[in-house]
């Protein structure tokens, strides 16, 4: 079999590690996110890429650590959608110092880190989380910061090679002399609107001034760290300090002069460490929307996705597309198709008819080194669950009865056997199905609509009302639905599906939908009827008024 994208990246990482560390080294794979807002499903692509490669390398016998770096020492750049405009006063302060907008967590960063960490637990992602605010302030990076400041001229030269020529009032020499790859957070106002005036290498002392509050201050890196390296230097510094062997990033980081291009030079020439292996990943979008972005507001968080998707299926979304292929996630009707595709794969695996590539993707989706990933024990079609929940208004007893019939189970299914799919279906109905797509059920028989039907449709409805009580299960009702139009036309039950017969069946179905739902379409009719119960169906289809049916629906 041709290696999938996970295996191909793992091959490169493995070869790299053998060359620079040796065969018995621990492989360090890294991902990095900024808690500048809700961590969304686009951000998840970075973490899932690193996770999948890490798992593949573990399966090959390597010791692997996945480090998730939280850039909570970055500045607040702008106020995201949904956050009070008053938070503009905190722009320029580190995310770890900005208060939680809703007063629950210790800080702005704490909110989004905690929400994300708790939400992804069902995905079984083993990782070590490192907060950059703690790492900087504890002095873990101080020796690297000193090195960068000592070689600030060399760093400027590297960056200048990739900068476009612009009109500058200062000469290159003047800009080089004034350049510092480090931003101080003002000790008075907390913002990074500062300029370093002087750095004394012998004592690691920094003199700075703040443009925002006009404060002037000084401190020694030997005593504390009140700032951080600028991004294009911070990233390679982190590679060097953690000895990172693999870290992916979005495609925008891969262009000439981008963070990764510059970072490769800096990590080798300034920090004297090998550059990690790299893979660019394409963006993840929402169906019918622009690229997902936490700064403009989005409901595309892992928590929301896992409220309607089994964890194994969400993992599969990231597995089945190569890292450089963009894909969209549809929280609407496309979700039903996604479940159908997954269920088809599950059936192929069970029957031993799946190809090797799909089998590998399936195995990556359902199992990690932490154990099995949650998925429904019995794969009742998601569309069946959603339509039944919708029509019955969440009647669990009826849902379980119809689900049991659907799978032809001898014993009644239990809610536990359908979880987490059952809850996902209920959440989708309640939170994502638009009101105009919900199934409307008439309150009583519509005589006017019935009178407008053709004689063939009326005769078919009379037969249906007369016979459905003895066919009250999914298979029998389905057979009845296709048999009655043939019976009305005097055709044998095994008559071929001619265009004329298909048209007659469609007219019959439309008549049922119109009388029950006030529309010519709706959920599968057998599911619809079973969901409503015999008494309700008779009351809507029988023009003469159906007798009350006392037995259970």
Short mmCIF file of C-alpha atoms in Angstrom, two decimals:
data_model
loop_
_atom_site.label_atom_id
_atom_site.label_comp_id
_atom_site.label_asym_id
_atom_site.label_seq_id
_atom_site.Cartn_x
_atom_site.Cartn_y
_atom_site.Cartn_z
CA UNK A 1 0.00 0.00 0.00
CA UNK A 2 1.15 3.53 -0.71
CA UNK A 3 1.95 5.23 2.60
CA UNK A 4 -0.63 7.74 3.78
CA UNK A 5 0.25 11.33 4.64
CA UNK A 6 0.83 10.51 8.31
CA UNK A 7 3.30 7.76 7.48
CA UNK A 8 5.12 9.92 4.92
CA UNK A 9 5.69 12.74 7.41
CA UNK A 10 6.71 10.20 10.06
CA UNK A 11 9.30 8.75 7.68
CA UNK A 12 10.92 12.17 7.36
CA UNK A 13 10.88 12.81 11.10
CA UNK A 14 12.32 9.37 11.81
CA UNK A 15 15.17 9.90 9.35
CA UNK A 16 15.86 13.37 10.80
CA UNK A 17 16.02 12.07 14.38
CA UNK A 18 18.32 9.20 13.46
CA UNK A 19 20.73 11.71 11.91
CA UNK A 20 20.72 14.41 14.61
CA UNK A 21 19.91 12.56 17.84
CA UNK A 22 20.42 8.84 17.34
CA UNK A 23 18.23 5.77 17.25
CA UNK A 24 17.33 5.74 20.95
CA UNK A 25 16.38 9.40 21.36
CA UNK A 26 13.03 10.78 22.46
CA UNK A 27 11.28 12.47 19.56
CA UNK A 28 9.82 15.90 20.33
CA UNK A 29 6.79 16.91 18.26
CA UNK A 30 5.37 20.36 18.92
CA UNK A 31 2.24 22.36 18.29
CA UNK A 32 1.56 25.93 19.30
CA UNK A 33 -1.61 27.94 19.76
CA UNK A 34 -2.47 31.39 21.02
CA UNK A 35 -5.39 31.59 23.49
CA UNK A 36 -6.49 34.86 21.91
CA UNK A 37 -10.06 33.60 21.70
CA UNK A 38 -11.98 30.36 21.34
CA UNK A 39 -9.70 27.69 19.91
CA UNK A 40 -11.51 26.57 16.79
CA UNK A 41 -11.54 23.56 14.48
CA UNK A 42 -9.06 25.29 12.17
CA UNK A 43 -6.56 25.49 15.04
CA UNK A 44 -7.29 21.83 15.75
CA UNK A 45 -5.66 20.86 12.48
CA UNK A 46 -2.25 21.75 13.90
CA UNK A 47 -2.78 19.70 17.04
CA UNK A 48 -4.26 16.75 15.15
CA UNK A 49 -1.40 16.76 12.63
CA UNK A 50 1.16 16.59 15.44
CA UNK A 51 -0.90 14.03 17.36
CA UNK A 52 -1.26 11.66 14.41
CA UNK A 53 2.43 11.79 13.55
CA UNK A 54 3.31 11.27 17.22
CA UNK A 55 1.03 8.24 17.41
CA UNK A 56 2.53 6.74 14.25
CA UNK A 57 6.04 7.17 15.65
CA UNK A 58 4.99 5.58 18.96
CA UNK A 59 3.59 2.63 17.02
CA UNK A 60 7.02 2.25 15.41
CA UNK A 61 8.61 1.91 18.83
CA UNK A 62 9.88 5.44 19.48
CA UNK A 63 9.57 7.39 22.70
CA UNK A 64 7.62 10.49 21.68
CA UNK A 65 6.55 13.63 23.51
CA UNK A 66 3.92 15.91 22.02
CA UNK A 67 4.43 19.38 23.50
CA UNK A 68 1.55 21.82 23.14
CA UNK A 69 2.92 25.35 23.57
CA UNK A 70 0.42 27.97 24.67
CA UNK A 71 1.46 31.44 23.54
CA UNK A 72 -0.28 33.11 26.49
CA UNK A 73 2.62 35.56 26.86
CA UNK A 74 1.69 37.11 23.50
CA UNK A 75 0.01 40.52 23.48
CA UNK A 76 -3.72 40.99 23.10
CA UNK A 77 -3.84 42.30 19.53
CA UNK A 78 -7.52 43.14 19.14
CA UNK A 79 -10.83 42.57 20.85
CA UNK A 80 -12.55 39.47 19.41
CA UNK A 81 -16.24 39.34 18.56
CA UNK A 82 -18.38 38.78 21.61
CA UNK A 83 -15.97 40.50 24.01
CA UNK A 84 -16.89 43.91 25.52
CA UNK A 85 -15.40 46.84 23.59
CA UNK A 86 -13.98 48.12 26.86
CA UNK A 87 -11.35 45.40 26.58
CA UNK A 88 -9.60 47.56 24.01
CA UNK A 89 -7.87 49.13 27.01
CA UNK A 90 -5.97 45.85 27.49
CA UNK A 91 -4.57 45.72 23.95
CA UNK A 92 -0.81 45.37 24.20
CA UNK A 93 -0.86 43.48 27.51
CA UNK A 94 0.02 39.76 27.68
CA UNK A 95 -2.95 37.42 27.43
CA UNK A 96 -2.04 35.88 30.77
CA UNK A 97 -2.58 39.26 32.46
CA UNK A 98 -5.81 40.30 30.73
CA UNK A 99 -8.80 39.52 32.96
CA UNK A 100 -11.43 36.96 31.99
CA UNK A 101 -14.20 38.91 30.19
CA UNK A 102 -16.84 36.93 32.06
CA UNK A 103 -15.25 36.85 35.49
CA UNK A 104 -14.98 33.07 35.86
CA UNK A 105 -11.32 32.27 35.23
CA UNK A 106 -8.14 33.78 36.61
CA UNK A 107 -7.32 35.40 33.26
CA UNK A 108 -8.31 35.75 29.62
CA UNK A 109 -5.77 33.07 28.68
CA UNK A 110 -6.97 30.73 31.42
CA UNK A 111 -10.49 30.81 30.02
CA UNK A 112 -9.60 29.69 26.53
CA UNK A 113 -6.88 27.23 27.54
CA UNK A 114 -9.13 25.54 30.08
CA UNK A 115 -12.17 25.43 27.80
CA UNK A 116 -10.13 23.86 25.03
CA UNK A 117 -8.27 21.36 27.23
CA UNK A 118 -11.49 20.11 28.79
CA UNK A 119 -13.35 19.92 25.49
CA UNK A 120 -10.80 17.74 23.67
CA UNK A 121 -10.58 15.07 26.39
CA UNK A 122 -12.80 12.63 24.39
CA UNK A 123 -10.31 12.73 21.49
CA UNK A 124 -7.59 10.96 23.56
CA UNK A 125 -4.68 13.27 22.72
CA UNK A 126 -1.63 12.62 24.92
CA UNK A 127 0.33 15.86 25.21
CA UNK A 128 2.41 17.97 27.56
CA UNK A 129 1.06 21.50 27.82
CA UNK A 130 3.56 24.35 28.30
CA UNK A 131 2.48 27.92 28.98
CA UNK A 132 4.95 30.40 27.58
CA UNK A 133 4.14 32.97 30.27
CA UNK A 134 5.38 30.55 32.91
CA UNK A 135 8.37 29.39 30.88
CA UNK A 136 9.57 32.96 30.26
CA UNK A 137 8.96 34.18 33.78
CA UNK A 138 10.59 31.16 35.40
CA UNK A 139 13.72 31.86 33.39
CA UNK A 140 13.70 28.75 31.22
CA UNK A 141 14.47 30.84 28.16
CA UNK A 142 16.69 33.52 29.74
CA UNK A 143 19.95 32.13 28.37
CA UNK A 144 18.44 32.04 24.87
CA UNK A 145 17.09 35.58 25.24
CA UNK A 146 20.56 36.78 26.21
CA UNK A 147 22.02 35.02 23.18
CA UNK A 148 19.48 36.66 20.87
CA UNK A 149 20.18 40.11 22.34
CA UNK A 150 23.92 39.57 22.04
CA UNK A 151 23.49 38.70 18.36
CA UNK A 152 20.76 41.17 17.55
CA UNK A 153 22.73 42.56 14.63
CA UNK A 154 23.06 39.13 13.05
CA UNK A 155 19.33 38.50 13.55
CA UNK A 156 18.55 41.86 11.92
CA UNK A 157 20.69 40.86 8.93
CA UNK A 158 18.78 37.59 8.49
CA UNK A 159 15.40 39.32 8.72
CA UNK A 160 16.51 42.09 6.36
CA UNK A 161 17.28 39.56 3.62
CA UNK A 162 13.60 38.67 3.43
CA UNK A 163 12.09 42.11 3.83
CA UNK A 164 10.72 43.99 0.86
CA UNK A 165 12.45 47.30 0.15
CA UNK A 166 10.44 50.19 1.54
CA UNK A 167 11.07 53.86 1.89
CA UNK A 168 12.79 54.30 5.26
CA UNK A 169 13.86 57.53 6.88
CA UNK A 170 16.68 55.75 8.70
CA UNK A 171 19.54 54.04 6.92
CA UNK A 172 20.02 50.28 7.19
CA UNK A 173 22.88 50.89 9.60
CA UNK A 174 20.72 53.09 11.81
CA UNK A 175 17.89 50.59 11.85
CA UNK A 176 20.33 47.77 12.59
CA UNK A 177 21.80 49.68 15.54
CA UNK A 178 18.34 50.35 16.99
CA UNK A 179 16.99 46.82 16.47
CA UNK A 180 16.21 44.55 19.41
CA UNK A 181 14.48 41.17 18.95
CA UNK A 182 12.82 41.51 22.36
CA UNK A 183 9.72 43.36 23.52
CA UNK A 184 9.47 44.57 27.11
CA UNK A 185 6.13 44.63 28.92
CA UNK A 186 6.10 47.99 30.68
CA UNK A 187 6.32 47.56 34.44
CA UNK A 188 3.94 50.51 34.91
CA UNK A 189 1.09 49.96 32.39
CA UNK A 190 1.74 46.33 31.41
CA UNK A 191 1.75 47.04 27.67
CA UNK A 192 4.41 46.19 25.10
CA UNK A 193 4.41 49.71 23.65
CA UNK A 194 8.04 49.99 24.63
CA UNK A 195 11.39 50.71 23.05
CA UNK A 196 14.68 49.36 24.37
CA UNK A 197 17.12 52.22 24.76
CA UNK A 198 20.15 50.23 25.81
CA UNK A 199 21.23 46.68 26.56
CA UNK A 200 24.30 45.95 28.64
CA UNK A 201 25.50 42.48 27.76
CA UNK A 202 27.86 42.10 30.76
CA UNK A 203 25.03 42.56 33.29
CA UNK A 204 22.12 41.56 31.02
CA UNK A 205 20.54 44.92 31.90
CA UNK A 206 17.80 46.45 29.78
CA UNK A 207 16.84 50.15 29.79
CA UNK A 208 13.51 50.91 28.13
CA UNK A 209 10.87 53.58 27.72
CA UNK A 210 7.13 53.20 27.21
CA UNK A 211 5.32 55.17 24.51
CA UNK A 212 1.93 54.58 26.11
CA UNK A 213 2.45 55.80 29.67
CA UNK A 214 5.85 57.53 29.25
CA UNK A 215 7.36 55.32 31.94
CA UNK A 216 11.11 54.66 31.82
CA UNK A 217 12.48 51.60 33.54
CA UNK A 218 15.32 49.14 33.77
CA UNK A 219 15.85 45.56 34.90
CA UNK A 220 18.36 42.75 34.54
CA UNK A 221 17.48 39.49 32.85
CA UNK A 222 19.55 37.84 35.59
CA UNK A 223 16.84 38.83 38.04
CA UNK A 224 13.60 38.65 36.06
CA UNK A 225 12.12 38.43 32.58
CA UNK A 226 9.58 41.16 31.84
CA UNK A 227 9.16 40.58 28.15
CA UNK A 228 9.53 38.11 25.31
CA UNK A 229 11.28 37.62 22.01
CA UNK A 230 9.46 38.79 18.90
CA UNK A 231 7.62 36.01 17.10
CA UNK A 232 10.09 35.29 14.29
CA UNK A 233 12.82 34.83 16.89
CA UNK A 234 10.67 33.31 19.62
CA UNK A 235 9.64 30.36 17.45
CA UNK A 236 13.16 29.16 16.52
CA UNK A 237 14.28 29.83 20.10
CA UNK A 238 11.60 27.44 21.28
CA UNK A 239 12.68 24.81 18.75
CA UNK A 240 16.22 25.06 20.06
CA UNK A 241 15.33 25.00 23.76
CA UNK A 242 12.89 22.06 23.53
CA UNK A 243 14.93 20.25 20.83
CA UNK A 244 11.85 20.05 18.62
CA UNK A 245 12.05 17.49 15.82
CA UNK A 246 8.72 18.21 14.11
CA UNK A 247 6.27 21.10 14.09
CA UNK A 248 3.72 21.95 11.39
CA UNK A 249 2.09 25.29 10.70
CA UNK A 250 -0.49 26.86 8.42
CA UNK A 251 0.34 27.29 4.76
CA UNK A 252 0.80 31.03 5.30
CA UNK A 253 3.93 30.28 7.34
CA UNK A 254 5.53 28.49 4.39
CA UNK A 255 5.90 31.33 1.91
CA UNK A 256 9.30 32.92 1.16
CA UNK A 257 10.26 35.21 4.02
CA UNK A 258 7.65 33.65 6.28
CA UNK A 259 8.14 32.72 9.92
CA UNK A 260 9.36 29.21 9.11
CA UNK A 261 11.75 30.28 6.37
CA UNK A 262 13.36 32.86 8.65
CA UNK A 263 13.14 30.55 11.64
CA UNK A 264 15.19 27.87 9.90
CA UNK A 265 18.03 30.35 9.47
CA UNK A 266 17.81 31.73 13.01
CA UNK A 267 17.64 28.38 14.79
CA UNK A 268 20.78 27.21 12.99
CA UNK A 269 22.84 30.41 12.78
CA UNK A 270 21.92 32.05 16.10
CA UNK A 271 20.90 29.19 18.39
CA UNK A 272 23.12 26.57 16.73
CA UNK A 273 20.45 23.87 16.66
CA UNK A 274 19.05 21.83 13.76
CA UNK A 275 15.79 23.01 12.23
CA UNK A 276 12.86 20.66 12.85
CA UNK A 277 10.98 18.82 10.17
CA UNK A 278 8.04 20.82 8.95
CA UNK A 279 4.71 20.27 7.23
CA UNK A 280 2.33 22.95 6.03
CA UNK A 281 -1.34 22.27 6.58
CA UNK A 282 -4.25 23.72 4.63
CA UNK A 283 -7.11 25.60 6.18
CA UNK A 284 -10.30 24.16 7.60
CA UNK A 285 -13.49 26.06 6.84
CA UNK A 286 -17.18 25.96 7.57
CA UNK A 287 -19.54 25.01 4.77
CA UNK A 288 -20.87 28.21 3.24
CA UNK A 289 -18.69 30.45 5.42
CA UNK A 290 -15.34 32.15 5.27
CA UNK A 291 -12.25 30.70 6.87
CA UNK A 292 -12.78 29.94 10.56
CA UNK A 293 -11.35 32.64 12.80
CA UNK A 294 -11.58 33.12 16.55
CA UNK A 295 -11.11 36.87 16.14
CA UNK A 296 -14.31 37.32 14.12
CA UNK A 297 -16.39 34.93 16.20
CA UNK A 298 -17.33 31.35 15.40
CA UNK A 299 -19.26 28.46 16.84
CA UNK A 300 -16.80 26.04 15.25
CA UNK A 301 -15.11 25.01 18.49
CA UNK A 302 -14.13 21.43 19.37
CA UNK A 303 -16.69 21.53 22.18
CA UNK A 304 -19.51 22.40 19.77
CA UNK A 305 -18.32 19.88 17.19
CA UNK A 306 -18.19 17.12 19.81
CA UNK A 307 -21.71 18.00 20.89
CA UNK A 308 -22.94 16.70 17.50
CA UNK A 309 -20.12 14.40 16.35
CA UNK A 310 -18.87 11.17 17.83
CA UNK A 311 -15.21 11.72 18.84
CA UNK A 312 -14.01 9.00 16.46
CA UNK A 313 -15.75 10.71 13.55
CA UNK A 314 -14.27 14.11 14.37
CA UNK A 315 -10.81 12.49 14.41
CA UNK A 316 -11.59 10.83 11.07
CA UNK A 317 -12.31 14.22 9.50
CA UNK A 318 -8.69 15.24 10.08
CA UNK A 319 -7.26 11.84 9.18
CA UNK A 320 -8.90 11.18 5.83
CA UNK A 321 -7.63 14.41 4.20
CA UNK A 322 -3.91 14.91 3.65
CA UNK A 323 -2.40 17.77 5.65
CA UNK A 324 -2.10 19.95 2.54
CA UNK A 325 -5.73 19.46 1.48
CA UNK A 326 -8.28 21.99 2.74
CA UNK A 327 -11.67 20.74 3.84
CA UNK A 328 -14.93 22.15 5.18
CA UNK A 329 -16.98 21.05 8.14
CA UNK A 330 -20.74 21.22 7.71
CA UNK A 331 -22.83 21.59 10.87
CA UNK A 332 -25.99 21.52 8.72
CA UNK A 333 -27.51 18.80 6.54
CA UNK A 334 -24.03 17.76 5.42
CA UNK A 335 -23.55 16.28 8.88
CA UNK A 336 -26.07 13.56 8.04
CA UNK A 337 -24.05 12.61 4.95
CA UNK A 338 -20.88 12.49 7.05
CA UNK A 339 -22.47 10.02 9.46
CA UNK A 340 -23.63 7.91 6.51
CA UNK A 341 -20.09 7.83 5.13
CA UNK A 342 -18.70 6.78 8.49
CA UNK A 343 -21.33 4.07 8.94
CA UNK A 344 -20.52 2.75 5.48
CA UNK A 345 -16.86 2.51 6.49
CA UNK A 346 -17.79 0.71 9.72
CA UNK A 347 -19.81 -1.85 7.73
CA UNK A 348 -16.94 -2.38 5.29
CA UNK A 349 -14.53 -2.97 8.15
CA UNK A 350 -16.91 -5.43 9.84
CA UNK A 351 -17.38 -7.34 6.58
CA UNK A 352 -13.66 -7.42 5.84
CA UNK A 353 -14.23 -5.57 2.56
CA UNK A 354 -12.38 -2.35 3.31
CA UNK A 355 -9.24 -1.35 1.43
CA UNK A 356 -6.01 -0.94 3.38
CA UNK A 357 -5.93 2.86 3.23
CA UNK A 358 -9.43 3.20 4.66
CA UNK A 359 -8.69 0.56 7.28
CA UNK A 360 -5.64 2.49 8.48
CA UNK A 361 -7.70 5.70 8.65
CA UNK A 362 -10.40 3.90 10.61
CA UNK A 363 -7.90 2.45 13.07
CA UNK A 364 -6.29 5.86 13.59
CA UNK A 365 -9.77 7.28 14.30
CA UNK A 366 -10.94 4.73 16.89
CA UNK A 367 -7.78 4.10 18.93
CA UNK A 368 -4.86 6.04 20.40
CA UNK A 369 -2.07 5.14 22.80
CA UNK A 370 -4.42 6.30 25.58
CA UNK A 371 -7.06 3.76 24.60
CA UNK A 372 -10.26 3.45 22.58
CA UNK A 373 -12.02 6.57 21.32
CA UNK A 374 -15.74 6.91 22.01
CA UNK A 375 -18.17 5.84 19.31
CA UNK A 376 -21.62 4.30 19.30
CA UNK A 377 -21.77 0.58 20.00
CA UNK A 378 -24.74 0.24 17.62
CA UNK A 379 -24.62 2.43 14.52
CA UNK A 380 -28.23 3.44 14.09
CA UNK A 381 -28.37 5.87 11.14
CA UNK A 382 -27.95 9.42 12.40
CA UNK A 383 -30.69 10.61 10.03
CA UNK A 384 -33.09 8.07 11.59
CA UNK A 385 -32.30 9.29 15.10
CA UNK A 386 -32.63 12.97 14.20
CA UNK A 387 -35.89 12.56 12.30
CA UNK A 388 -37.40 10.39 15.04
CA UNK A 389 -36.30 12.76 17.78
CA UNK A 390 -37.68 15.67 15.78
CA UNK A 391 -41.08 14.14 15.07
CA UNK A 392 -41.57 12.60 18.54
CA UNK A 393 -40.23 15.71 20.27
CA UNK A 394 -37.60 13.62 21.99
CA UNK A 395 -39.73 10.62 23.05
CA UNK A 396 -36.93 8.23 24.02
CA UNK A 397 -39.16 5.15 24.20
CA UNK A 398 -40.30 5.56 20.61
CA UNK A 399 -36.78 6.39 19.43
CA UNK A 400 -35.38 3.20 20.97
CA UNK A 401 -38.20 1.10 19.53
CA UNK A 402 -37.65 2.41 16.01
CA UNK A 403 -33.87 2.12 16.35
CA UNK A 404 -34.24 -1.51 17.43
CA UNK A 405 -36.38 -2.24 14.38
CA UNK A 406 -33.90 -0.46 12.13
CA UNK A 407 -31.04 -2.72 13.19
CA UNK A 408 -33.29 -5.83 13.41
CA UNK A 409 -32.10 -6.41 16.96
CA UNK A 410 -33.68 -9.28 18.90
CA UNK A 411 -33.35 -7.44 22.20
CA UNK A 412 -34.45 -3.82 22.65
CA UNK A 413 -31.60 -1.35 22.36
CA UNK A 414 -30.63 0.69 25.39
CA UNK A 415 -29.62 4.38 25.40
CA UNK A 416 -26.07 3.41 26.42
CA UNK A 417 -25.66 1.35 23.25
CA UNK A 418 -26.48 4.40 21.12
CA UNK A 419 -24.27 6.88 22.94
CA UNK A 420 -22.72 9.28 22.22
CA UNK A 421 -24.64 9.33 18.93
CA UNK A 422 -28.05 9.63 20.60
CA UNK A 423 -27.04 12.76 22.50
CA UNK A 424 -25.33 14.15 19.38
CA UNK A 425 -28.56 13.73 17.43
CA UNK A 426 -30.60 15.47 20.12
CA UNK A 427 -28.08 18.33 20.28
CA UNK A 428 -28.16 18.74 16.52
CA UNK A 429 -31.96 18.89 16.49
CA UNK A 430 -32.06 21.40 19.33
CA UNK A 431 -29.12 23.63 18.38
CA UNK A 432 -28.36 23.35 14.66
CA UNK A 433 -31.52 22.37 12.76
CA UNK A 434 -33.14 25.60 11.51
CA UNK A 435 -36.75 26.08 12.51
CA UNK A 436 -37.87 26.09 8.88
CA UNK A 437 -36.27 22.65 8.39
CA UNK A 438 -38.02 21.06 11.36
CA UNK A 439 -40.78 18.56 10.61
CA UNK A 440 -44.19 20.21 10.91
CA UNK A 441 -47.06 17.89 11.86
CA UNK A 442 -50.66 18.88 11.17
CA UNK A 443 -52.97 19.02 14.16
CA UNK A 444 -55.93 17.43 12.35
CA UNK A 445 -57.16 15.95 9.07
CA UNK A 446 -57.06 18.40 6.14
CA UNK A 447 -60.21 17.70 4.14
CA UNK A 448 -59.50 20.41 1.56
CA UNK A 449 -56.06 18.97 0.71
CA UNK A 450 -57.51 15.46 0.56
CA UNK A 451 -60.24 16.54 -1.86
CA UNK A 452 -57.63 17.90 -4.27
CA UNK A 453 -55.87 14.52 -4.56
CA UNK A 454 -56.38 12.31 -7.59
CA UNK A 455 -58.52 9.18 -7.42
CA UNK A 456 -55.44 6.92 -7.50
CA UNK A 457 -53.84 8.70 -4.55
CA UNK A 458 -57.09 8.58 -2.55
CA UNK A 459 -57.48 4.86 -3.23
CA UNK A 460 -53.84 4.27 -2.24
CA UNK A 461 -54.41 6.14 1.03
CA UNK A 462 -57.50 4.03 1.80
CA UNK A 463 -55.44 0.87 1.31
CA UNK A 464 -52.64 2.24 3.47
CA UNK A 465 -55.02 3.07 6.33
CA UNK A 466 -56.61 -0.37 6.06
CA UNK A 467 -53.33 -2.28 6.04
CA UNK A 468 -50.68 -0.41 8.05
CA UNK A 469 -51.80 -1.75 11.46
CA UNK A 470 -50.67 -5.22 10.41
CA UNK A 471 -47.37 -3.89 9.07
CA UNK A 472 -46.24 -1.73 11.98
CA UNK A 473 -42.47 -2.00 11.64
CA UNK A 474 -39.87 -0.42 9.40
CA UNK A 475 -39.47 -3.28 6.94
CA UNK A 476 -43.18 -4.04 6.55
CA UNK A 477 -44.15 -0.38 6.20
CA UNK A 478 -41.41 0.16 3.64
CA UNK A 479 -42.71 -2.82 1.64
CA UNK A 480 -46.25 -1.48 1.95
CA UNK A 481 -45.29 1.95 0.67
CA UNK A 482 -43.92 0.52 -2.58
CA UNK A 483 -46.54 -2.23 -2.98
CA UNK A 484 -49.72 -0.12 -2.71
CA UNK A 485 -49.17 1.98 -5.89
CA UNK A 486 -48.72 -1.29 -7.78
CA UNK A 487 -51.85 -2.76 -6.18
CA UNK A 488 -53.95 0.28 -7.13
CA UNK A 489 -52.89 -0.16 -10.75
CA UNK A 490 -53.52 -3.91 -10.77
CA UNK A 491 -49.81 -4.73 -11.06
CA UNK A 492 -48.11 -7.71 -9.43
CA UNK A 493 -45.91 -6.98 -6.39
CA UNK A 494 -42.79 -7.85 -8.37
CA UNK A 495 -43.61 -5.49 -11.23
CA UNK A 496 -40.50 -3.64 -12.50
CA UNK A 497 -40.05 0.01 -11.59
CA UNK A 498 -41.06 1.69 -14.83
CA UNK A 499 -40.99 5.51 -15.17
CA UNK A 500 -44.79 5.54 -14.90
CA UNK A 501 -44.75 3.45 -11.72
CA UNK A 502 -42.04 5.61 -10.16
CA UNK A 503 -44.13 8.69 -10.90
CA UNK A 504 -47.15 7.06 -9.26
CA UNK A 505 -45.11 6.16 -6.18
CA UNK A 506 -43.80 9.71 -5.89
CA UNK A 507 -47.37 11.07 -6.13
CA UNK A 508 -48.46 8.65 -3.38
CA UNK A 509 -45.58 9.68 -1.13
CA UNK A 510 -46.27 13.37 -1.75
CA UNK A 511 -49.93 12.85 -0.79
CA UNK A 512 -48.91 11.31 2.53
CA UNK A 513 -46.42 14.06 3.26
CA UNK A 514 -48.94 16.76 2.38
CA UNK A 515 -51.61 15.35 4.66
CA UNK A 516 -49.23 14.75 7.56
CA UNK A 517 -46.63 17.53 7.23
CA UNK A 518 -48.22 20.13 5.00
CA UNK A 519 -45.30 19.68 2.59
CA UNK A 520 -44.48 17.34 -0.27
CA UNK A 521 -41.30 16.08 1.44
CA UNK A 522 -40.20 15.00 4.90
CA UNK A 523 -38.48 12.21 6.81
CA UNK A 524 -38.71 8.66 5.46
CA UNK A 525 -42.40 7.79 5.64
CA UNK A 526 -42.05 4.52 7.63
CA UNK A 527 -39.94 6.39 10.22
CA UNK A 528 -42.41 9.28 10.23
CA UNK A 529 -45.38 6.97 10.78
CA UNK A 530 -43.71 4.94 13.52
CA UNK A 531 -42.64 8.16 15.23
CA UNK A 532 -46.19 9.54 15.25
CA UNK A 533 -47.96 6.33 16.26
CA UNK A 534 -50.96 4.58 14.74
CA UNK A 535 -53.65 6.79 16.22
CA UNK A 536 -52.07 10.03 15.01
CA UNK A 537 -51.38 8.64 11.52
CA UNK A 538 -54.98 7.46 11.16
CA UNK A 539 -56.33 10.80 12.29
CA UNK A 540 -54.35 12.56 9.53
CA UNK A 541 -54.87 10.09 6.65
CA UNK A 542 -58.41 8.73 7.13
CA UNK A 543 -61.06 11.02 5.58
CA UNK A 544 -63.88 9.34 7.49
CA UNK A 545 -62.24 9.69 10.91
CA UNK A 546 -60.21 6.77 12.26
CA UNK A 547 -61.31 4.83 15.30
CA UNK A 548 -59.15 5.32 18.34
CA UNK A 549 -56.34 2.82 18.56
CA UNK A 550 -55.61 1.96 22.17
CA UNK A 551 -52.57 -0.25 21.75
CA UNK A 552 -49.08 1.28 22.17
CA UNK A 553 -47.69 3.25 19.25
#
